[in-house]
């Protein structure tokens, strides 16, 4: 029985990213939602440059590995890898179209000068909903990547 060396790597990279996203959902976002305007803006300005390089790399690498293994991996695992790739594509699409624009907007704000219309433009709840959606997709992809690795090992 010969298993490609990369069979479990998508589960590893996807699992790290999904874990970071889950930590954000259960810890960071609830704190941001209840924070004052200056605290919230400072948190985003502190955290976004740290998350931004790591998360696109982890999710992009996972997606690339899943697509590669959906094409070249053991036949019994290919549909699992393809499903994980679709889920990770969803994560990345939500990130690019929904969450990143909010992060860019908040990063440009002055934490010491709250906009007069902040109550109407505050993006936290909208960002929170999209973040939860992409986190569920990332965790689902992680579960599917585990199934893919198991299928690859069993073939």
Tab-separated table of N, CA and C in Angstrom:
chain	number	residue	atom	x	y	z
A	1	UNK	N	0.855	-1.181	0.000
A	1	UNK	CA	0.000	0.000	0.000
A	1	UNK	C	0.900	1.243	0.000
A	2	UNK	N	0.755	2.094	-0.983
A	2	UNK	CA	1.588	3.292	-1.124
A	2	UNK	C	0.704	4.518	-0.960
A	3	UNK	N	1.038	5.388	-0.015
A	3	UNK	CA	0.262	6.587	0.267
A	3	UNK	C	1.136	7.798	-0.031
A	4	UNK	N	0.608	8.778	-0.783
A	4	UNK	CA	1.408	9.975	-1.060
A	4	UNK	C	1.823	10.675	0.239
A	5	UNK	N	3.036	11.182	0.233
A	5	UNK	CA	3.551	11.861	1.425
A	5	UNK	C	2.700	13.063	1.806
A	6	UNK	N	2.009	13.641	0.854
A	6	UNK	CA	1.218	14.845	1.124
A	6	UNK	C	-0.216	14.555	1.552
A	7	UNK	N	-0.597	13.306	1.690
A	7	UNK	CA	-1.997	12.948	1.928
A	7	UNK	C	-2.616	13.647	3.138
A	8	UNK	N	-1.863	13.803	4.218
A	8	UNK	CA	-2.409	14.408	5.431
A	8	UNK	C	-2.075	15.893	5.565
A	9	UNK	N	-1.229	16.418	4.703
A	9	UNK	CA	-0.807	17.811	4.838
A	9	UNK	C	-1.956	18.825	4.736
A	10	UNK	N	-2.948	18.618	3.857
A	10	UNK	CA	-4.060	19.575	3.850
A	10	UNK	C	-4.810	19.617	5.185
A	11	UNK	N	-4.943	18.471	5.852
A	11	UNK	CA	-5.605	18.455	7.159
A	11	UNK	C	-4.801	19.250	8.180
A	12	UNK	N	-3.493	19.177	8.079
A	12	UNK	CA	-2.645	19.924	9.016
A	12	UNK	C	-2.784	21.432	8.805
A	13	UNK	N	-2.581	21.894	7.587
A	13	UNK	CA	-2.640	23.338	7.333
A	13	UNK	C	-4.051	23.880	7.533
A	14	UNK	N	-5.037	23.134	7.073
A	14	UNK	CA	-6.437	23.528	7.248
A	14	UNK	C	-6.802	23.528	8.734
A	15	UNK	N	-6.318	22.534	9.477
A	15	UNK	CA	-6.625	22.445	10.903
A	15	UNK	C	-6.063	23.611	11.696
A	16	UNK	N	-4.857	24.030	11.358
A	16	UNK	CA	-4.275	25.198	12.031
A	16	UNK	C	-5.127	26.432	11.745
A	17	UNK	N	-5.467	26.652	10.486
A	17	UNK	CA	-6.282	27.822	10.127
A	17	UNK	C	-7.657	27.754	10.774
A	18	UNK	N	-8.291	26.593	10.737
A	18	UNK	CA	-9.626	26.454	11.332
A	18	UNK	C	-9.566	26.673	12.839
A	19	UNK	N	-8.505	26.222	13.477
A	19	UNK	CA	-8.347	26.449	14.916
A	19	UNK	C	-8.200	27.919	15.255
A	20	UNK	N	-7.437	28.630	14.461
A	20	UNK	CA	-7.296	30.073	14.671
A	20	UNK	C	-8.656	30.753	14.488
A	21	UNK	N	-9.382	30.342	13.465
A	21	UNK	CA	-10.693	30.947	13.212
A	21	UNK	C	-11.672	30.637	14.345
A	22	UNK	N	-11.642	29.407	14.852
A	22	UNK	CA	-12.521	29.053	15.969
A	22	UNK	C	-12.178	29.875	17.208
A	23	UNK	N	-10.896	30.065	17.476
A	23	UNK	CA	-10.482	30.894	18.612
A	23	UNK	C	-10.989	32.324	18.452
A	24	UNK	N	-11.008	32.799	17.227
A	24	UNK	CA	-11.534	34.138	16.970
A	24	UNK	C	-13.029	34.197	17.278
A	25	UNK	N	-13.763	33.181	16.835
A	25	UNK	CA	-15.218	33.148	17.054
A	25	UNK	C	-15.557	33.095	18.543
A	26	UNK	N	-14.837	32.275	19.307
A	26	UNK	CA	-15.233	32.092	20.705
A	26	UNK	C	-14.580	33.068	21.675
A	27	UNK	N	-13.540	33.777	21.254
A	27	UNK	CA	-12.865	34.680	22.172
A	27	UNK	C	-12.720	36.107	21.696
A	28	UNK	N	-12.155	36.271	20.521
A	28	UNK	CA	-11.823	37.611	20.035
A	28	UNK	C	-13.071	38.398	19.638
A	29	UNK	N	-13.930	37.789	18.840
A	29	UNK	CA	-15.103	38.517	18.337
A	29	UNK	C	-16.043	38.949	19.467
A	30	UNK	N	-16.351	38.083	20.441
A	30	UNK	CA	-17.209	38.559	21.528
A	30	UNK	C	-16.619	39.762	22.268
A	31	UNK	N	-15.300	39.783	22.421
A	31	UNK	CA	-14.660	40.934	23.052
A	31	UNK	C	-14.791	42.171	22.173
A	32	UNK	N	-14.592	42.016	20.879
A	32	UNK	CA	-14.712	43.156	19.969
A	32	UNK	C	-16.129	43.733	19.965
A	33	UNK	N	-17.117	42.860	20.010
A	33	UNK	CA	-18.511	43.306	19.937
A	33	UNK	C	-18.887	44.176	21.137
A	34	UNK	N	-18.339	43.872	22.302
A	34	UNK	CA	-18.694	44.646	23.501
A	34	UNK	C	-17.716	45.790	23.790
A	35	UNK	N	-16.674	45.926	22.985
A	35	UNK	CA	-15.668	46.965	23.223
A	35	UNK	C	-16.165	48.330	22.776
A	36	UNK	N	-15.594	49.338	23.392
A	36	UNK	CA	-15.873	50.710	22.957
A	36	UNK	C	-15.265	50.931	21.580
A	37	UNK	N	-15.685	51.995	20.930
A	37	UNK	CA	-15.150	52.329	19.607
A	37	UNK	C	-13.620	52.369	19.619
A	38	UNK	N	-12.981	53.139	20.517
A	38	UNK	CA	-11.512	53.207	20.467
A	38	UNK	C	-10.848	51.845	20.700
A	39	UNK	N	-11.392	51.067	21.642
A	39	UNK	CA	-10.810	49.742	21.906
A	39	UNK	C	-10.941	48.846	20.684
A	40	UNK	N	-12.110	48.843	20.079
A	40	UNK	CA	-12.358	48.001	18.911
A	40	UNK	C	-11.402	48.354	17.773
A	41	UNK	N	-11.294	49.626	17.462
A	41	UNK	CA	-10.435	50.062	16.358
A	41	UNK	C	-8.982	49.696	16.645
A	42	UNK	N	-8.541	49.904	17.860
A	42	UNK	CA	-7.157	49.547	18.211
A	42	UNK	C	-6.922	48.031	18.117
A	43	UNK	N	-7.920	47.248	18.521
A	43	UNK	CA	-7.772	45.789	18.412
A	43	UNK	C	-7.622	45.358	16.954
A	44	UNK	N	-8.467	45.900	16.085
A	44	UNK	CA	-8.378	45.533	14.666
A	44	UNK	C	-7.040	45.984	14.099
A	45	UNK	N	-6.636	47.192	14.428
A	45	UNK	CA	-5.371	47.706	13.909
A	45	UNK	C	-4.171	46.905	14.428
A	46	UNK	N	-4.286	46.344	15.612
A	46	UNK	CA	-3.223	45.504	16.163
A	46	UNK	C	-3.246	44.100	15.559
A	47	UNK	N	-4.428	43.506	15.465
A	47	UNK	CA	-4.536	42.100	15.088
A	47	UNK	C	-4.503	41.853	13.585
A	48	UNK	N	-5.119	42.708	12.802
A	48	UNK	CA	-5.259	42.407	11.377
A	48	UNK	C	-3.912	42.190	10.679
A	49	UNK	N	-2.910	43.040	10.922
A	49	UNK	CA	-1.619	42.789	10.254
A	49	UNK	C	-0.961	41.484	10.695
A	50	UNK	N	-1.379	40.928	11.801
A	50	UNK	CA	-0.824	39.658	12.268
A	50	UNK	C	-1.570	38.473	11.660
A	51	UNK	N	-2.891	38.569	11.612
A	51	UNK	CA	-3.696	37.497	11.036
A	51	UNK	C	-3.590	37.478	9.518
A	52	UNK	N	-3.521	38.649	8.910
A	52	UNK	CA	-3.596	38.730	7.450
A	52	UNK	C	-2.503	37.934	6.739
A	53	UNK	N	-1.269	38.012	7.107
A	53	UNK	CA	-0.323	37.188	6.340
A	53	UNK	C	-0.492	35.690	6.611
A	54	UNK	N	-0.832	35.319	7.827
A	54	UNK	CA	-0.904	33.895	8.171
A	54	UNK	C	-2.118	33.205	7.560
A	55	UNK	N	-3.268	33.803	7.686
A	55	UNK	CA	-4.495	33.122	7.268
A	55	UNK	C	-4.581	32.908	5.752
A	56	UNK	N	-4.277	33.892	4.923
A	56	UNK	CA	-4.302	33.615	3.476
A	56	UNK	C	-3.288	32.553	3.068
A	57	UNK	N	-2.137	32.535	3.715
A	57	UNK	CA	-1.128	31.523	3.395
A	57	UNK	C	-1.643	30.132	3.774
A	58	UNK	N	-2.152	29.988	4.994
A	58	UNK	CA	-2.639	28.682	5.449
A	58	UNK	C	-3.817	28.189	4.603
A	59	UNK	N	-4.802	29.068	4.392
A	59	UNK	CA	-5.975	28.663	3.610
A	59	UNK	C	-5.621	28.425	2.148
A	60	UNK	N	-4.775	29.273	1.593
A	60	UNK	CA	-4.360	29.100	0.197
A	60	UNK	C	-3.562	27.828	-0.008
A	61	UNK	N	-2.647	27.541	0.922
A	61	UNK	CA	-1.864	26.305	0.828
A	61	UNK	C	-2.774	25.085	0.953
A	62	UNK	N	-3.716	25.132	1.887
A	62	UNK	CA	-4.665	24.023	2.048
A	62	UNK	C	-5.464	23.814	0.772
A	63	UNK	N	-5.952	24.892	0.195
A	63	UNK	CA	-6.738	24.804	-1.037
A	63	UNK	C	-5.889	24.215	-2.171
A	64	UNK	N	-4.679	24.699	-2.324
A	64	UNK	CA	-3.784	24.197	-3.364
A	64	UNK	C	-3.488	22.702	-3.187
A	65	UNK	N	-3.216	22.305	-1.967
A	65	UNK	CA	-2.960	20.890	-1.684
A	65	UNK	C	-4.192	20.038	-1.962
A	66	UNK	N	-5.365	20.528	-1.564
A	66	UNK	CA	-6.600	19.774	-1.807
A	66	UNK	C	-6.877	19.621	-3.296
A	67	UNK	N	-6.689	20.674	-4.055
A	67	UNK	CA	-6.911	20.593	-5.503
A	67	UNK	C	-5.913	19.613	-6.118
A	68	UNK	N	-4.663	19.724	-5.729
A	68	UNK	CA	-3.633	18.818	-6.248
A	68	UNK	C	-3.976	17.364	-5.950
A	69	UNK	N	-4.378	17.097	-4.713
A	69	UNK	CA	-4.690	15.715	-4.329
A	69	UNK	C	-6.029	15.245	-4.903
A	70	UNK	N	-6.936	16.173	-5.184
A	70	UNK	CA	-8.187	15.788	-5.852
A	70	UNK	C	-7.900	15.290	-7.269
A	71	UNK	N	-6.809	15.774	-7.842
A	71	UNK	CA	-6.425	15.373	-9.207
A	71	UNK	C	-5.480	14.176	-9.190
A	72	UNK	N	-4.522	14.175	-8.268
A	72	UNK	CA	-3.449	13.173	-8.313
A	72	UNK	C	-3.469	12.154	-7.177
A	73	UNK	N	-4.296	12.376	-6.179
A	73	UNK	CA	-4.301	11.507	-5.011
A	73	UNK	C	-4.944	10.157	-5.283
A	74	UNK	N	-4.959	9.318	-4.281
A	74	UNK	CA	-5.599	8.009	-4.421
A	74	UNK	C	-7.066	8.177	-4.821
A	75	UNK	N	-7.542	7.393	-5.754
A	75	UNK	CA	-8.927	7.538	-6.226
A	75	UNK	C	-9.969	7.535	-5.105
A	76	UNK	N	-9.766	6.756	-4.070
A	76	UNK	CA	-10.738	6.682	-2.975
A	76	UNK	C	-10.840	7.988	-2.188
A	77	UNK	N	-9.826	8.839	-2.301
A	77	UNK	CA	-9.805	10.081	-1.528
A	77	UNK	C	-10.109	11.316	-2.365
A	78	UNK	N	-10.146	11.190	-3.664
A	78	UNK	CA	-10.243	12.365	-4.536
A	78	UNK	C	-11.501	13.193	-4.306
A	79	UNK	N	-12.642	12.556	-4.137
A	79	UNK	CA	-13.876	13.321	-3.903
A	79	UNK	C	-13.833	14.060	-2.566
A	80	UNK	N	-13.203	13.449	-1.576
A	80	UNK	CA	-13.054	14.127	-0.284
A	80	UNK	C	-12.181	15.378	-0.429
A	81	UNK	N	-11.060	15.229	-1.136
A	81	UNK	CA	-10.184	16.392	-1.339
A	81	UNK	C	-10.896	17.483	-2.144
A	82	UNK	N	-11.660	17.080	-3.137
A	82	UNK	CA	-12.400	18.060	-3.934
A	82	UNK	C	-13.424	18.792	-3.071
A	83	UNK	N	-14.135	18.070	-2.226
A	83	UNK	CA	-15.118	18.698	-1.330
A	83	UNK	C	-14.438	19.681	-0.385
A	84	UNK	N	-13.306	19.288	0.169
A	84	UNK	CA	-12.561	20.191	1.050
A	84	UNK	C	-12.111	21.438	0.289
A	85	UNK	N	-11.687	21.251	-0.953
A	85	UNK	CA	-11.254	22.400	-1.768
A	85	UNK	C	-12.407	23.375	-1.997
A	86	UNK	N	-13.585	22.852	-2.271
A	86	UNK	CA	-14.756	23.720	-2.473
A	86	UNK	C	-15.052	24.503	-1.192
A	87	UNK	N	-15.004	23.821	-0.060
A	87	UNK	CA	-15.255	24.503	1.215
A	87	UNK	C	-14.195	25.571	1.485
A	88	UNK	N	-12.940	25.266	1.200
A	88	UNK	CA	-11.885	26.262	1.405
A	88	UNK	C	-11.988	27.414	0.416
A	89	UNK	N	-12.441	27.121	-0.792
A	89	UNK	CA	-12.707	28.207	-1.740
A	89	UNK	C	-13.780	29.135	-1.213
A	90	UNK	N	-14.774	28.573	-0.546
A	90	UNK	CA	-15.828	29.376	0.080
A	90	UNK	C	-15.249	30.244	1.194
A	91	UNK	N	-14.386	29.664	2.021
A	91	UNK	CA	-13.724	30.425	3.089
A	91	UNK	C	-12.975	31.620	2.501
A	92	UNK	N	-12.214	31.360	1.451
A	92	UNK	CA	-11.416	32.429	0.856
A	92	UNK	C	-12.281	33.482	0.176
A	93	UNK	N	-13.348	33.057	-0.474
A	93	UNK	CA	-14.249	34.020	-1.124
A	93	UNK	C	-14.912	34.926	-0.096
A	94	UNK	N	-15.370	34.345	1.011
A	94	UNK	CA	-15.975	35.168	2.068
A	94	UNK	C	-14.942	36.121	2.646
A	95	UNK	N	-13.743	35.619	2.881
A	95	UNK	CA	-12.687	36.467	3.432
A	95	UNK	C	-12.421	37.664	2.530
A	96	UNK	N	-12.244	37.397	1.246
A	96	UNK	CA	-11.879	38.451	0.295
A	96	UNK	C	-13.003	39.450	0.072
A	97	UNK	N	-14.236	38.969	-0.016
A	97	UNK	CA	-15.347	39.854	-0.378
A	97	UNK	C	-16.083	40.459	0.805
A	98	UNK	N	-15.992	39.844	1.971
A	98	UNK	CA	-16.776	40.312	3.121
A	98	UNK	C	-15.915	40.803	4.288
A	99	UNK	N	-14.988	39.989	4.750
A	99	UNK	CA	-14.262	40.330	5.967
A	99	UNK	C	-13.087	41.272	5.734
A	100	UNK	N	-12.307	41.034	4.705
A	100	UNK	CA	-11.147	41.895	4.448
A	100	UNK	C	-11.557	43.353	4.193
A	101	UNK	N	-12.604	43.624	3.407
A	101	UNK	CA	-12.995	45.028	3.241
A	101	UNK	C	-13.345	45.719	4.563
A	102	UNK	N	-13.968	45.001	5.483
A	102	UNK	CA	-14.271	45.580	6.796
A	102	UNK	C	-12.976	45.852	7.552
A	103	UNK	N	-12.056	44.903	7.528
A	103	UNK	CA	-10.782	45.100	8.219
A	103	UNK	C	-10.023	46.307	7.659
A	104	UNK	N	-10.043	46.459	6.346
A	104	UNK	CA	-9.379	47.618	5.732
A	104	UNK	C	-10.052	48.918	6.175
A	105	UNK	N	-11.369	48.926	6.180
A	105	UNK	CA	-12.131	50.111	6.602
A	105	UNK	C	-11.778	50.484	8.035
A	106	UNK	N	-11.820	49.520	8.938
A	106	UNK	CA	-11.555	49.795	10.352
A	106	UNK	C	-10.093	50.183	10.567
A	107	UNK	N	-9.185	49.590	9.819
A	107	UNK	CA	-7.766	49.918	9.968
A	107	UNK	C	-7.456	51.357	9.615
A	108	UNK	N	-8.281	51.954	8.774
A	108	UNK	CA	-8.066	53.355	8.373
A	108	UNK	C	-8.703	54.356	9.342
A	109	UNK	N	-9.477	53.863	10.301
A	109	UNK	CA	-10.153	54.762	11.243
A	109	UNK	C	-9.180	55.291	12.290
A	110	UNK	N	-9.499	56.458	12.822
A	110	UNK	CA	-8.736	57.032	13.925
A	110	UNK	C	-9.423	56.603	15.216
A	111	UNK	N	-8.749	55.836	16.062
A	111	UNK	CA	-9.397	55.360	17.282
A	111	UNK	C	-9.782	56.486	18.247
A	112	UNK	N	-9.164	57.636	18.083
A	112	UNK	CA	-9.456	58.763	18.968
A	112	UNK	C	-10.463	59.746	18.388
A	113	UNK	N	-11.035	59.407	17.237
A	113	UNK	CA	-11.998	60.310	16.597
A	113	UNK	C	-13.155	59.481	16.018
A	114	UNK	N	-14.108	59.157	16.866
A	114	UNK	CA	-15.237	58.332	16.446
A	114	UNK	C	-16.100	59.087	15.440
A	115	UNK	N	-16.378	58.462	14.299
A	115	UNK	CA	-17.244	59.121	13.307
A	115	UNK	C	-18.632	59.400	13.891
A	116	UNK	N	-19.207	60.501	13.487
A	116	UNK	CA	-20.530	60.878	13.987
A	116	UNK	C	-21.586	59.829	13.640
A	117	UNK	N	-21.395	59.138	12.516
A	117	UNK	CA	-22.379	58.138	12.083
A	117	UNK	C	-21.980	56.711	12.470
A	118	UNK	N	-21.105	56.566	13.471
A	118	UNK	CA	-20.607	55.249	13.836
A	118	UNK	C	-21.734	54.260	14.145
A	119	UNK	N	-22.760	54.699	14.800
A	119	UNK	CA	-23.863	53.795	15.152
A	119	UNK	C	-24.488	53.163	13.911
A	120	UNK	N	-24.452	53.851	12.793
A	120	UNK	CA	-25.048	53.296	11.568
A	120	UNK	C	-24.033	52.572	10.683
A	121	UNK	N	-22.743	52.879	10.819
A	121	UNK	CA	-21.736	52.234	9.964
A	121	UNK	C	-20.908	51.168	10.686
A	122	UNK	N	-21.114	51.013	11.973
A	122	UNK	CA	-20.372	50.028	12.760
A	122	UNK	C	-20.515	48.643	12.104
A	123	UNK	N	-19.406	48.057	11.636
A	123	UNK	CA	-19.491	46.805	10.879
A	123	UNK	C	-19.373	45.527	11.714
A	124	UNK	N	-19.311	45.649	13.016
A	124	UNK	CA	-18.986	44.476	13.846
A	124	UNK	C	-19.966	43.319	13.706
A	125	UNK	N	-21.243	43.551	13.738
A	125	UNK	CA	-22.219	42.446	13.662
A	125	UNK	C	-22.169	41.774	12.285
A	126	UNK	N	-22.047	42.581	11.248
A	126	UNK	CA	-21.955	42.032	9.889
A	126	UNK	C	-20.674	41.199	9.747
A	127	UNK	N	-19.556	41.732	10.226
A	127	UNK	CA	-18.292	41.007	10.185
A	127	UNK	C	-18.396	39.707	10.991
A	128	UNK	N	-19.047	39.787	12.140
A	128	UNK	CA	-19.213	38.623	13.007
A	128	UNK	C	-19.988	37.508	12.294
A	129	UNK	N	-21.074	37.857	11.615
A	129	UNK	CA	-21.876	36.848	10.903
A	129	UNK	C	-21.062	36.174	9.802
A	130	UNK	N	-20.345	36.966	9.002
A	130	UNK	CA	-19.538	36.393	7.926
A	130	UNK	C	-18.368	35.589	8.485
A	131	UNK	N	-17.793	36.057	9.580
A	131	UNK	CA	-16.697	35.309	10.186
A	131	UNK	C	-17.182	33.951	10.685
A	132	UNK	N	-18.361	33.909	11.282
A	132	UNK	CA	-18.912	32.636	11.733
A	132	UNK	C	-19.178	31.711	10.544
A	133	UNK	N	-19.708	32.258	9.465
A	133	UNK	CA	-19.988	31.457	8.269
A	133	UNK	C	-18.713	30.847	7.709
A	134	UNK	N	-17.664	31.653	7.580
A	134	UNK	CA	-16.425	31.114	7.019
A	134	UNK	C	-15.736	30.167	7.996
A	135	UNK	N	-15.924	30.362	9.290
A	135	UNK	CA	-15.350	29.449	10.269
A	135	UNK	C	-16.025	28.082	10.194
A	136	UNK	N	-17.347	28.075	10.041
A	136	UNK	CA	-18.064	26.803	9.883
A	136	UNK	C	-17.576	26.091	8.620
A	137	UNK	N	-17.376	26.838	7.547
A	137	UNK	CA	-16.866	26.237	6.308
A	137	UNK	C	-15.445	25.693	6.513
A	138	UNK	N	-14.598	26.426	7.233
A	138	UNK	CA	-13.222	25.976	7.486
A	138	UNK	C	-13.203	24.728	8.359
A	139	UNK	N	-14.040	24.696	9.385
A	139	UNK	CA	-14.110	23.514	10.242
A	139	UNK	C	-14.673	22.316	9.478
A	140	UNK	N	-15.630	22.562	8.601
A	140	UNK	CA	-16.170	21.485	7.760
A	140	UNK	C	-15.082	20.953	6.826
A	141	UNK	N	-14.317	21.861	6.234
A	141	UNK	CA	-13.211	21.438	5.364
A	141	UNK	C	-12.200	20.619	6.150
A	142	UNK	N	-11.937	21.008	7.381
A	142	UNK	CA	-11.004	20.254	8.229
A	142	UNK	C	-11.504	18.825	8.445
A	143	UNK	N	-12.781	18.688	8.771
A	143	UNK	CA	-13.355	17.346	8.962
A	143	UNK	C	-13.247	16.529	7.667
A	144	UNK	N	-13.535	17.166	6.549
A	144	UNK	CA	-13.456	16.470	5.260
A	144	UNK	C	-12.008	16.116	4.936
A	145	UNK	N	-11.071	16.992	5.268
A	145	UNK	CA	-9.657	16.681	5.031
A	145	UNK	C	-9.186	15.501	5.885
A	146	UNK	N	-9.718	15.380	7.066
A	146	UNK	CA	-9.391	14.204	7.885
A	146	UNK	C	-9.932	12.944	7.204
A	147	UNK	N	-11.168	13.011	6.710
A	147	UNK	CA	-11.744	11.860	5.997
A	147	UNK	C	-10.939	11.534	4.739
A	148	UNK	N	-10.453	12.575	4.060
A	148	UNK	CA	-9.636	12.363	2.872
A	148	UNK	C	-8.339	11.640	3.223
A	149	UNK	N	-7.706	12.073	4.301
A	149	UNK	CA	-6.454	11.430	4.716
A	149	UNK	C	-6.703	9.963	5.109
A	150	UNK	N	-7.803	9.712	5.794
A	150	UNK	CA	-8.145	8.342	6.173
A	150	UNK	C	-8.381	7.500	4.913
A	151	UNK	N	-9.125	8.058	3.959
A	151	UNK	CA	-9.385	7.335	2.713
A	151	UNK	C	-8.078	7.070	1.952
A	152	UNK	N	-7.188	8.060	1.967
A	152	UNK	CA	-5.897	7.895	1.275
A	152	UNK	C	-5.068	6.811	1.958
A	153	UNK	N	-5.074	6.793	3.269
A	153	UNK	CA	-4.300	5.787	4.014
A	153	UNK	C	-4.879	4.382	3.824
A	154	UNK	N	-6.190	4.309	3.659
A	154	UNK	CA	-6.840	3.006	3.517
A	154	UNK	C	-6.713	2.436	2.102
A	155	UNK	N	-6.333	3.288	1.157
A	155	UNK	CA	-6.277	2.800	-0.229
A	155	UNK	C	-4.936	2.178	-0.577
